[in-house]
CSV table of C-alpha atoms and ligand atoms in Angstrom, one decimal:
chain,number,residue,atom,x,y,z
M,1385,UNK,CA,-13.9,100.4,43.1
M,1386,UNK,CA,-13.0,99.7,39.5
M,1387,UNK,CA,-9.4,98.5,38.9
M,1388,UNK,CA,-8.0,98.8,35.4
M,1389,UNK,CA,-4.7,97.0,34.9
M,1390,UNK,CA,-2.5,99.1,32.6
M,1391,UNK,CA,0.4,96.8,33.3
M,1392,UNK,CA,1.2,94.0,35.8
M,1393,UNK,CA,4.3,92.4,34.4
M,1394,UNK,CA,7.8,92.0,35.9
M,1395,UNK,CA,9.5,92.9,32.6
M,1396,UNK,CA,8.6,94.5,29.3
M,1397,UNK,CA,7.8,92.4,26.2
M,1398,UNK,CA,5.1,92.8,23.5
M,1399,UNK,CA,1.8,92.4,25.3
M,1400,UNK,CA,3.5,92.7,28.7
M,1401,UNK,CA,3.6,96.1,30.3
M,1402,UNK,CA,5.1,97.3,33.6
M,1403,UNK,CA,3.1,97.9,36.8
M,1404,UNK,CA,0.4,100.6,36.8
M,1405,UNK,CA,-3.1,100.2,38.2
M,1406,UNK,CA,-5.9,102.7,37.5
M,1407,UNK,CA,-8.5,103.1,40.2
M,1408,UNK,CA,-11.9,104.4,39.2
M,1409,UNK,CA,-10.3,106.1,36.2
M,1410,UNK,CA,-8.5,108.7,38.2
M,1411,UNK,CA,-6.0,107.4,40.8
M,1412,UNK,CA,-2.9,105.6,39.5
M,1413,UNK,CA,-1.0,103.1,41.6
M,1414,UNK,CA,2.5,103.1,40.3
M,1415,UNK,CA,3.4,104.6,36.9
M,1416,UNK,CA,5.2,102.0,34.8
M,1417,UNK,CA,2.6,102.2,32.0
M,1418,UNK,CA,0.4,105.2,31.1
M,1419,UNK,CA,0.5,106.7,27.6
M,1420,UNK,CA,0.9,103.4,25.8
M,1421,UNK,CA,-2.4,102.1,27.2
M,1422,UNK,CA,-4.6,105.3,27.8
M,1423,UNK,CA,-6.1,107.7,25.3
M,1424,UNK,CA,-5.5,111.4,25.8
M,1425,UNK,CA,-8.9,111.9,27.4
M,1426,UNK,CA,-8.2,109.1,29.8
M,1427,UNK,CA,-4.8,110.5,30.7
M,1428,UNK,CA,-6.3,113.8,31.6
M,1429,UNK,CA,-8.5,112.1,34.2
M,1430,UNK,CA,-5.5,111.2,36.3
M,1431,UNK,CA,-4.8,113.6,39.1
M,1432,UNK,CA,-3.0,111.5,41.7
M,1433,UNK,CA,-0.3,108.9,41.4
M,1434,UNK,CA,0.8,106.7,44.4
M,1435,UNK,CA,4.3,105.4,44.0
M,1436,UNK,CA,5.5,102.4,45.9
M,1437,UNK,CA,9.2,102.8,45.2
M,1438,UNK,CA,11.8,104.4,42.9
M,1439,UNK,CA,12.6,101.5,40.6
M,1440,UNK,CA,12.2,102.5,36.9
M,1441,UNK,CA,9.7,99.8,36.1
M,1442,UNK,CA,7.2,101.5,38.5
M,1443,UNK,CA,7.8,105.1,37.5
M,1444,UNK,CA,9.1,105.2,33.9
M,1445,UNK,CA,5.8,106.4,32.2
M,1446,UNK,CA,5.4,109.4,34.5
M,1447,UNK,CA,8.0,111.7,32.8
M,1448,UNK,CA,6.3,111.1,29.4
M,1449,UNK,CA,2.9,111.7,30.9
M,1450,UNK,CA,4.2,115.1,32.2
M,1451,UNK,CA,5.4,115.8,28.7
M,1452,UNK,CA,1.9,115.0,27.2
M,1453,UNK,CA,0.4,117.5,29.6
M,1454,UNK,CA,2.7,120.4,28.8
M,1455,UNK,CA,2.6,119.8,25.0
M,1456,UNK,CA,-1.2,120.2,25.1
M,1457,UNK,CA,-1.0,123.1,27.6
M,1458,UNK,CA,-3.6,121.4,29.7
M,1459,UNK,CA,-4.4,123.1,33.0
M,1460,UNK,CA,-3.5,119.9,34.7
M,1461,UNK,CA,-1.3,119.3,37.7
M,1462,UNK,CA,-0.6,115.8,38.9
M,1463,UNK,CA,0.4,114.9,42.5
M,1464,UNK,CA,2.9,112.2,43.1
M,1465,UNK,CA,2.7,110.6,46.5
M,1466,UNK,CA,5.7,108.7,47.9
M,1467,UNK,CA,8.0,108.3,50.9
M,1468,UNK,CA,10.8,110.8,51.0
M,1469,UNK,CA,13.5,108.4,49.7
M,1470,UNK,CA,11.4,107.6,46.6
M,1471,UNK,CA,10.6,111.3,45.8
M,1472,UNK,CA,14.2,112.4,46.3
M,1473,UNK,CA,15.5,109.6,44.0
M,1474,UNK,CA,13.0,110.8,41.4
M,1475,UNK,CA,14.1,114.5,41.6
M,1476,UNK,CA,17.8,113.7,42.0
M,1477,UNK,CA,18.2,111.1,39.3
M,1478,UNK,CA,15.3,111.5,36.8
M,1479,UNK,CA,13.5,114.9,36.8
M,1480,UNK,CA,16.9,116.7,37.1
M,1481,UNK,CA,17.0,118.6,33.8
M,1482,UNK,CA,19.5,116.0,32.5
M,1483,UNK,CA,17.6,112.8,32.0
M,1484,UNK,CA,14.3,114.7,31.7
M,1485,UNK,CA,13.1,118.2,32.3
M,1486,UNK,CA,12.3,119.0,36.0
M,1487,UNK,CA,8.5,119.0,35.7
M,1488,UNK,CA,8.2,119.9,39.4
M,1489,UNK,CA,9.2,123.4,38.3
M,1490,UNK,CA,7.6,123.7,34.9
M,1491,UNK,CA,4.0,124.8,35.0
M,1492,UNK,CA,1.1,124.2,32.7
M,1493,UNK,CA,-0.9,127.0,34.4
M,1494,UNK,CA,-0.3,128.4,37.9
M,1495,UNK,CA,0.7,125.1,39.4
M,1496,UNK,CA,3.7,122.9,38.4
M,1497,UNK,CA,2.9,119.9,36.2
M,1498,UNK,CA,4.1,117.6,38.9
M,1499,UNK,CA,3.6,118.3,42.6
M,1500,UNK,CA,5.3,116.0,45.1
M,1501,UNK,CA,3.6,114.9,48.3
M,1502,UNK,CA,5.8,113.3,50.9
M,1503,UNK,CA,4.0,110.6,52.9
M,1504,UNK,CA,5.0,108.8,56.0
M,1505,UNK,CA,4.2,105.2,56.8
M,1506,UNK,CA,1.5,104.1,59.2
M,1507,UNK,CA,-0.7,107.3,58.8
M,1508,UNK,CA,-3.9,107.5,56.9
M,1509,UNK,CA,-4.2,110.4,54.4
M,1510,UNK,CA,-6.9,111.5,52.0
M,1511,UNK,CA,-6.4,111.3,48.2
M,1512,UNK,CA,-9.4,112.6,46.3
M,1513,UNK,CA,-11.9,111.2,48.9
M,1514,UNK,CA,-10.1,107.8,49.3
M,1515,UNK,CA,-8.5,106.9,52.7
M,1516,UNK,CA,-5.0,105.8,51.9
M,1517,UNK,CA,-2.3,104.4,54.2
M,1518,UNK,CA,1.3,103.3,53.4
M,1519,UNK,CA,3.2,100.5,55.0
M,1520,UNK,CA,6.9,99.7,54.6
M,1521,UNK,CA,7.6,96.5,52.7
M,1522,UNK,CA,10.9,94.5,52.1
M,1523,UNK,CA,12.6,95.4,48.9
M,1524,UNK,CA,16.2,96.4,47.7
M,1525,UNK,CA,15.3,100.1,48.0
M,1526,UNK,CA,13.0,101.8,50.5
M,1527,UNK,CA,9.5,100.7,49.4
M,1528,UNK,CA,5.9,100.8,50.6
M,1529,UNK,CA,2.7,99.1,49.9
M,1530,UNK,CA,-0.7,100.9,50.0
M,1531,UNK,CA,-4.1,100.2,51.5
M,1532,UNK,CA,-6.8,102.2,49.8
M,1533,UNK,CA,-10.4,102.5,51.0
M,1534,UNK,CA,-13.2,104.1,49.0
M,1535,UNK,CA,-16.2,106.0,50.5
M,1536,UNK,CA,-18.4,102.8,50.2
M,1537,UNK,CA,-15.9,101.1,52.5
M,1538,UNK,CA,-14.3,98.8,49.8
M,1539,UNK,CA,-10.6,98.4,50.2
M,1540,UNK,CA,-7.6,97.3,48.2
M,1541,UNK,CA,-4.1,96.3,49.4
M,1542,UNK,CA,-1.3,96.6,47.0
M,1543,UNK,CA,2.1,95.4,48.1
M,1544,UNK,CA,4.2,96.8,45.2
M,1545,UNK,CA,7.5,94.9,45.0
M,1546,UNK,CA,8.4,93.0,48.2
M,1547,UNK,CA,10.1,89.9,49.6
M,1548,UNK,CA,8.8,88.3,52.7
M,1549,UNK,CA,7.4,91.1,54.9
M,1550,UNK,CA,5.3,91.7,58.0
M,1551,UNK,CA,3.9,95.2,58.7
M,1552,UNK,CA,1.5,95.6,55.8
M,1553,UNK,CA,-0.3,92.3,56.7
M,1554,UNK,CA,-1.0,93.5,60.3
M,1555,UNK,CA,-3.9,95.7,59.3
M,1556,UNK,CA,-6.7,95.2,61.8
M,1557,UNK,CA,-9.4,95.8,59.2
M,1558,UNK,CA,-10.6,93.4,56.5
M,1559,UNK,CA,-9.2,94.2,53.1
M,1560,UNK,CA,-11.5,93.1,50.2
M,1561,UNK,CA,-8.8,92.6,47.5
M,1562,UNK,CA,-5.1,92.0,47.8
M,1563,UNK,CA,-2.7,92.6,44.9
M,1564,UNK,CA,0.5,90.9,45.8
M,1565,UNK,CA,3.6,90.3,43.7
M,1566,UNK,CA,5.0,86.9,42.6
M,1567,UNK,CA,8.1,87.6,40.4
M,1568,UNK,CA,9.9,84.3,40.1
M,1569,UNK,CA,9.2,80.5,39.9
M,1570,UNK,CA,10.0,78.4,43.0
M,1571,UNK,CA,13.2,77.2,41.6
M,1572,UNK,CA,14.6,80.8,41.8
M,1573,UNK,CA,13.8,81.4,45.4
M,1574,UNK,CA,17.3,82.4,46.3
M,1575,UNK,CA,17.3,85.1,43.7
M,1576,UNK,CA,13.8,86.2,44.7
M,1577,UNK,CA,14.8,86.7,48.3
M,1578,UNK,CA,18.1,88.4,47.4
M,1579,UNK,CA,16.2,90.9,45.1
M,1580,UNK,CA,13.3,91.5,47.4
M,1581,UNK,CA,10.6,89.5,45.6
M,1582,UNK,CA,8.3,86.5,46.1
M,1583,UNK,CA,7.7,83.1,44.6
M,1584,UNK,CA,4.5,81.0,44.8
M,1585,UNK,CA,6.0,79.1,47.8
M,1586,UNK,CA,6.9,82.3,49.6
M,1587,UNK,CA,3.5,83.8,48.8
M,1588,UNK,CA,1.7,81.0,50.7
M,1589,UNK,CA,3.6,82.1,53.9
M,1590,UNK,CA,2.7,85.7,53.3
M,1591,UNK,CA,-1.0,84.9,52.8
M,1592,UNK,CA,-1.0,83.0,56.1
M,1593,UNK,CA,-0.1,86.3,57.8
M,1594,UNK,CA,-3.4,88.0,56.8
M,1595,UNK,CA,-5.9,88.0,59.7
M,1596,UNK,CA,-9.1,88.4,57.7
M,1597,UNK,CA,-9.1,86.4,54.4
M,1598,UNK,CA,-9.7,88.8,51.4
M,1599,UNK,CA,-12.3,88.1,48.8
M,1600,UNK,CA,-9.7,88.2,46.0
M,1601,UNK,CA,-6.0,87.6,45.7
M,1602,UNK,CA,-4.6,89.0,42.5
M,1603,UNK,CA,-1.0,88.4,41.5
M,1604,UNK,CA,1.2,91.0,39.8
M,1605,UNK,CA,4.8,91.4,38.6
M,1606,UNK,CA,5.6,87.8,37.2
M,1607,UNK,CA,8.6,87.6,34.9
M,1608,UNK,CA,7.1,86.9,31.5
M,1609,UNK,CA,10.1,84.6,30.8
M,1610,UNK,CA,8.8,82.2,33.5
M,1611,UNK,CA,5.1,82.9,33.2
M,1612,UNK,CA,4.1,79.3,32.4
M,1613,UNK,CA,6.0,77.9,35.4
M,1614,UNK,CA,4.7,80.6,37.8
M,1615,UNK,CA,1.1,80.0,36.6
M,1616,UNK,CA,1.4,76.3,37.3
M,1617,UNK,CA,2.8,76.9,40.7
M,1618,UNK,CA,0.1,79.4,41.6
M,1619,UNK,CA,-2.6,76.8,40.5
M,1620,UNK,CA,-1.1,74.3,42.9
M,1621,UNK,CA,-1.8,76.5,45.9
M,1622,UNK,CA,-4.7,74.9,47.7
M,1623,UNK,CA,-7.7,76.5,49.5
M,1624,UNK,CA,-7.0,80.0,48.1
M,1625,UNK,CA,-8.7,81.9,45.3
M,1626,UNK,CA,-5.7,83.2,43.5
M,1627,UNK,CA,-5.9,85.0,40.1
M,1628,UNK,CA,-3.0,86.1,38.0
M,1629,UNK,CA,-3.7,89.7,36.8
M,1630,UNK,CA,-3.8,90.3,33.1
M,1631,UNK,CA,-2.7,93.5,31.4
M,1632,UNK,CA,-5.6,95.6,30.0
M,1633,UNK,CA,-8.2,93.7,32.1
M,1634,UNK,CA,-10.7,95.5,34.4
M,1635,UNK,CA,-11.7,94.1,37.8
M,1636,UNK,CA,-14.3,95.1,40.3
M,1637,UNK,CA,-13.0,95.4,43.8
C,2722,ZN,ZN1,11.5,97.1,42.5
C,2723,ZN,ZN1,9.2,96.1,39.9
Protein backbone atom coordinates (compact mmCIF):
# COMPACT_ATOMS: atom_id res chain seq x y z
CA UNK A 1 0.00 0.00 0.00
CA UNK A 2 1.30 3.44 -0.87
CA UNK A 3 0.37 6.22 1.52
CA UNK A 4 0.62 9.80 0.31
CA UNK A 5 0.23 12.44 2.98
CA UNK A 6 -1.79 15.36 1.62
CA UNK A 7 -1.94 16.88 5.07
CA UNK A 8 -1.17 15.74 8.62
CA UNK A 9 -1.20 18.90 10.68
CA UNK A 10 -3.40 19.88 13.60
CA UNK A 11 -3.83 23.42 12.24
CA UNK A 12 -3.36 25.29 8.98
CA UNK A 13 -0.27 27.42 8.28
CA UNK A 14 1.91 27.84 5.15
CA UNK A 15 3.46 24.40 4.58
CA UNK A 16 1.09 22.75 7.07
CA UNK A 17 -2.11 21.21 5.74
CA UNK A 18 -4.98 19.51 7.48
CA UNK A 19 -5.51 15.75 7.62
CA UNK A 20 -5.98 13.74 4.44
CA UNK A 21 -4.16 10.54 3.46
CA UNK A 22 -4.30 9.10 -0.06
CA UNK A 23 -4.02 5.31 -0.28
CA UNK A 24 -2.77 3.85 -3.56
CA UNK A 25 -3.85 7.04 -5.29
CA UNK A 26 -7.56 6.29 -4.99
CA UNK A 27 -8.92 6.00 -1.44
CA UNK A 28 -8.83 9.06 0.75
CA UNK A 29 -8.71 8.87 4.55
CA UNK A 30 -10.26 12.13 5.76
CA UNK A 31 -10.67 15.14 3.49
CA UNK A 32 -8.99 18.13 5.11
CA UNK A 33 -6.76 18.73 2.05
CA UNK A 34 -7.43 17.74 -1.57
CA UNK A 35 -7.32 20.34 -4.31
CA UNK A 36 -4.43 22.35 -2.88
CA UNK A 37 -2.17 19.30 -3.13
CA UNK A 38 -3.47 17.17 -6.07
CA UNK A 39 -3.58 17.87 -9.80
CA UNK A 40 -6.88 17.55 -11.64
CA UNK A 41 -5.91 14.12 -13.01
CA UNK A 42 -4.97 12.96 -9.50
CA UNK A 43 -8.25 14.25 -8.08
CA UNK A 44 -10.27 12.27 -10.66
CA UNK A 45 -8.65 9.05 -9.35
CA UNK A 46 -10.39 9.42 -5.99
CA UNK A 47 -13.62 7.44 -5.78
CA UNK A 48 -13.98 6.80 -2.06
CA UNK A 49 -13.41 8.91 1.05
CA UNK A 50 -13.45 7.45 4.56
CA UNK A 51 -14.30 10.13 7.11
CA UNK A 52 -13.35 9.74 10.78
CA UNK A 53 -15.56 12.51 12.19
CA UNK A 54 -17.38 15.70 11.30
CA UNK A 55 -14.82 18.29 12.42
CA UNK A 56 -14.07 20.83 9.72
CA UNK A 57 -10.32 20.18 9.59
CA UNK A 58 -11.08 16.61 8.41
CA UNK A 59 -13.74 17.38 5.79
CA UNK A 60 -13.28 20.94 4.58
CA UNK A 61 -11.73 20.12 1.17
CA UNK A 62 -14.57 17.79 0.16
CA UNK A 63 -17.12 20.50 -0.85
CA UNK A 64 -14.50 22.13 -3.10
CA UNK A 65 -13.57 18.74 -4.57
CA UNK A 66 -17.28 18.23 -5.45
CA UNK A 67 -17.28 21.66 -7.09
CA UNK A 68 -14.21 20.70 -9.17
CA UNK A 69 -16.08 17.62 -10.40
CA UNK A 70 -19.25 19.42 -11.46
CA UNK A 71 -17.38 22.31 -13.13
CA UNK A 72 -15.60 19.87 -15.46
CA UNK A 73 -18.79 17.78 -15.95
CA UNK A 74 -16.81 14.70 -15.10
CA UNK A 75 -18.80 11.49 -14.94
CA UNK A 76 -17.49 11.06 -11.45
CA UNK A 77 -19.35 10.12 -8.32
CA UNK A 78 -17.53 9.92 -5.02
CA UNK A 79 -18.68 7.88 -2.04
CA UNK A 80 -18.27 9.26 1.47
CA UNK A 81 -18.15 6.65 4.22
CA UNK A 82 -18.89 7.62 7.80
CA UNK A 83 -20.95 6.80 10.86
CA UNK A 84 -24.47 8.22 10.77
CA UNK A 85 -23.71 11.10 13.18
CA UNK A 86 -20.85 12.24 10.91
CA UNK A 87 -22.87 12.03 7.70
CA UNK A 88 -25.90 13.78 9.18
CA UNK A 89 -23.70 16.62 10.51
CA UNK A 90 -22.30 16.99 6.99
CA UNK A 91 -25.70 17.15 5.28
CA UNK A 92 -27.36 19.25 7.97
CA UNK A 93 -24.65 21.85 8.53
CA UNK A 94 -22.49 21.95 5.39
CA UNK A 95 -24.02 20.47 2.21
CA UNK A 96 -27.33 22.17 3.00
CA UNK A 97 -27.70 24.61 0.08
CA UNK A 98 -26.73 27.41 2.47
CA UNK A 99 -23.05 26.97 3.32
CA UNK A 100 -22.52 25.00 0.11
CA UNK A 101 -24.68 23.32 -2.56
CA UNK A 102 -26.12 19.94 -1.65
CA UNK A 103 -23.92 17.77 -3.85
CA UNK A 104 -25.72 14.63 -2.64
CA UNK A 105 -28.57 15.77 -4.94
CA UNK A 106 -26.61 17.43 -7.77
CA UNK A 107 -25.47 14.94 -10.38
CA UNK A 108 -22.61 15.01 -12.84
CA UNK A 109 -24.18 12.20 -14.88
CA UNK A 110 -26.75 9.70 -13.63
CA UNK A 111 -25.42 9.50 -10.12
CA UNK A 112 -25.08 12.35 -7.62
CA UNK A 113 -21.60 13.86 -7.25
CA UNK A 114 -21.52 12.73 -3.60
CA UNK A 115 -23.02 9.47 -2.41
CA UNK A 116 -23.19 8.81 1.32
CA UNK A 117 -22.53 5.40 2.78
CA UNK A 118 -23.52 4.90 6.37
CA UNK A 119 -21.18 2.52 8.20
CA UNK A 120 -21.44 0.90 11.60
CA UNK A 121 -18.58 0.15 13.96
CA UNK A 122 -17.17 -3.32 14.41
CA UNK A 123 -18.13 -4.64 10.94
CA UNK A 124 -15.81 -5.22 8.02
CA UNK A 125 -16.92 -3.80 4.68
CA UNK A 126 -15.43 -3.66 1.21
CA UNK A 127 -14.15 -0.44 -0.33
CA UNK A 128 -12.79 -0.97 -3.84
CA UNK A 129 -11.25 -4.33 -2.92
CA UNK A 130 -9.90 -3.23 0.48
CA UNK A 131 -11.32 -4.72 3.70
CA UNK A 132 -12.18 -1.84 5.99
CA UNK A 133 -13.42 -1.79 9.57
CA UNK A 134 -14.32 1.17 11.75
CA UNK A 135 -13.94 1.40 15.53
CA UNK A 136 -15.23 4.09 17.87
CA UNK A 137 -12.55 6.33 19.38
CA UNK A 138 -12.71 8.99 22.09
CA UNK A 139 -13.22 12.53 20.78
CA UNK A 140 -15.53 15.50 21.48
CA UNK A 141 -17.92 14.43 18.69
CA UNK A 142 -18.76 10.86 17.62
CA UNK A 143 -15.62 9.63 15.88
CA UNK A 144 -14.11 6.45 14.51
CA UNK A 145 -10.72 5.18 13.48
CA UNK A 146 -10.22 2.78 10.56
CA UNK A 147 -8.29 -0.41 9.89
CA UNK A 148 -7.72 -0.96 6.17
CA UNK A 149 -6.32 -4.15 4.71
CA UNK A 150 -5.30 -4.56 1.07
CA UNK A 151 -5.46 -7.74 -1.04
CA UNK A 152 -1.82 -8.55 -0.25
CA UNK A 153 -2.72 -8.58 3.45
CA UNK A 154 -0.92 -5.32 4.36
CA UNK A 155 -2.84 -3.28 6.88
CA UNK A 156 -3.03 0.24 8.18
CA UNK A 157 -4.69 1.54 11.34
CA UNK A 158 -5.62 5.24 11.42
CA UNK A 159 -7.01 6.61 14.68
CA UNK A 160 -8.24 9.98 13.42
CA UNK A 161 -8.62 12.39 16.35
CA UNK A 162 -8.75 10.68 19.71
CA UNK A 163 -7.94 10.97 23.37
CA UNK A 164 -7.10 7.84 25.37
CA UNK A 165 -9.19 5.03 23.88
CA UNK A 166 -9.59 1.23 23.97
CA UNK A 167 -11.63 -0.54 21.31
CA UNK A 168 -9.51 0.18 18.23
CA UNK A 169 -6.38 -1.28 19.88
CA UNK A 170 -8.13 -4.60 20.59
CA UNK A 171 -7.86 -5.91 17.04
CA UNK A 172 -6.75 -9.57 17.17
CA UNK A 173 -4.79 -9.18 13.92
CA UNK A 174 -1.37 -7.66 13.41
CA UNK A 175 -1.49 -4.19 11.89
CA UNK A 176 1.60 -3.27 9.86
CA UNK A 177 1.41 0.51 10.19
CA UNK A 178 -0.32 2.69 12.75
CA UNK A 179 -1.12 6.35 12.15
CA UNK A 180 -1.97 7.84 15.53
CA UNK A 181 -2.48 11.41 16.56
CA UNK A 182 -0.39 13.51 18.95
CA UNK A 183 -1.81 17.04 18.98
CA UNK A 184 -0.28 18.73 22.01
CA UNK A 185 2.98 18.85 24.01
CA UNK A 186 3.04 17.09 27.41
CA UNK A 187 2.64 20.40 29.25
CA UNK A 188 -0.85 20.72 27.73
CA UNK A 189 -2.16 17.31 28.80
CA UNK A 190 -5.23 18.74 30.56
CA UNK A 191 -6.34 20.51 27.41
CA UNK A 192 -5.50 17.43 25.31
CA UNK A 193 -7.74 15.19 27.43
CA UNK A 194 -10.52 17.79 27.56
CA UNK A 195 -10.53 18.16 23.76
CA UNK A 196 -10.12 14.43 22.95
CA UNK A 197 -6.50 14.45 21.84
CA UNK A 198 -3.14 12.90 22.83
CA UNK A 199 0.29 14.06 23.96
CA UNK A 200 3.54 12.05 23.71
CA UNK A 201 3.11 10.82 27.32
CA UNK A 202 -0.47 9.74 26.61
CA UNK A 203 0.68 8.09 23.37
CA UNK A 204 3.03 5.76 25.29
CA UNK A 205 0.05 4.38 27.25
CA UNK A 206 -1.94 3.93 24.03
CA UNK A 207 0.90 2.04 22.31
CA UNK A 208 1.15 -0.33 25.30
CA UNK A 209 -2.42 -1.44 24.48
CA UNK A 210 -1.42 -2.86 21.07
CA UNK A 211 -1.06 -6.66 21.22
CA UNK A 212 1.17 -7.17 18.16
CA UNK A 213 3.76 -4.40 17.71
CA UNK A 214 3.36 -2.68 14.32
CA UNK A 215 6.31 -2.18 11.95
CA UNK A 216 5.77 1.57 11.81
CA UNK A 217 4.19 4.15 14.09
CA UNK A 218 3.46 7.39 12.27
CA UNK A 219 2.29 10.50 14.09
CA UNK A 220 -0.34 12.89 12.72
CA UNK A 221 -2.18 16.06 13.82
CA UNK A 222 0.54 17.95 15.81
CA UNK A 223 -0.19 21.62 16.36
CA UNK A 224 2.45 23.42 14.25
CA UNK A 225 2.71 26.07 17.01
CA UNK A 226 4.23 23.41 19.31
CA UNK A 227 5.96 21.23 16.71
CA UNK A 228 9.48 21.63 18.13
CA UNK A 229 8.41 20.58 21.61
CA UNK A 230 6.26 17.69 20.35
CA UNK A 231 9.17 16.42 18.19
CA UNK A 232 11.50 16.47 21.18
CA UNK A 233 9.03 14.60 23.36
CA UNK A 234 8.41 11.94 20.69
CA UNK A 235 12.19 11.43 20.34
CA UNK A 236 12.42 10.76 24.07
CA UNK A 237 10.06 7.77 23.81
CA UNK A 238 12.26 4.70 24.17
CA UNK A 239 12.09 1.33 22.42
CA UNK A 240 9.60 2.47 19.80
CA UNK A 241 10.12 3.35 16.17
CA UNK A 242 8.09 6.53 15.97
CA UNK A 243 8.08 8.85 12.98
CA UNK A 244 6.36 12.19 12.65
CA UNK A 245 4.47 12.33 9.33
CA UNK A 246 5.40 15.05 6.88
CA UNK A 247 2.92 16.72 4.57
CA UNK A 248 3.54 15.79 0.94
CA UNK A 249 5.65 12.73 1.77
CA UNK A 250 4.98 9.23 0.44
CA UNK A 251 5.29 6.10 2.62
CA UNK A 252 5.19 2.44 1.79
CA UNK A 253 2.96 0.51 4.15
ZN1 LIG B 1 -11.55 16.61 15.71
ZN1 LIG C 1 -8.64 17.30 13.82
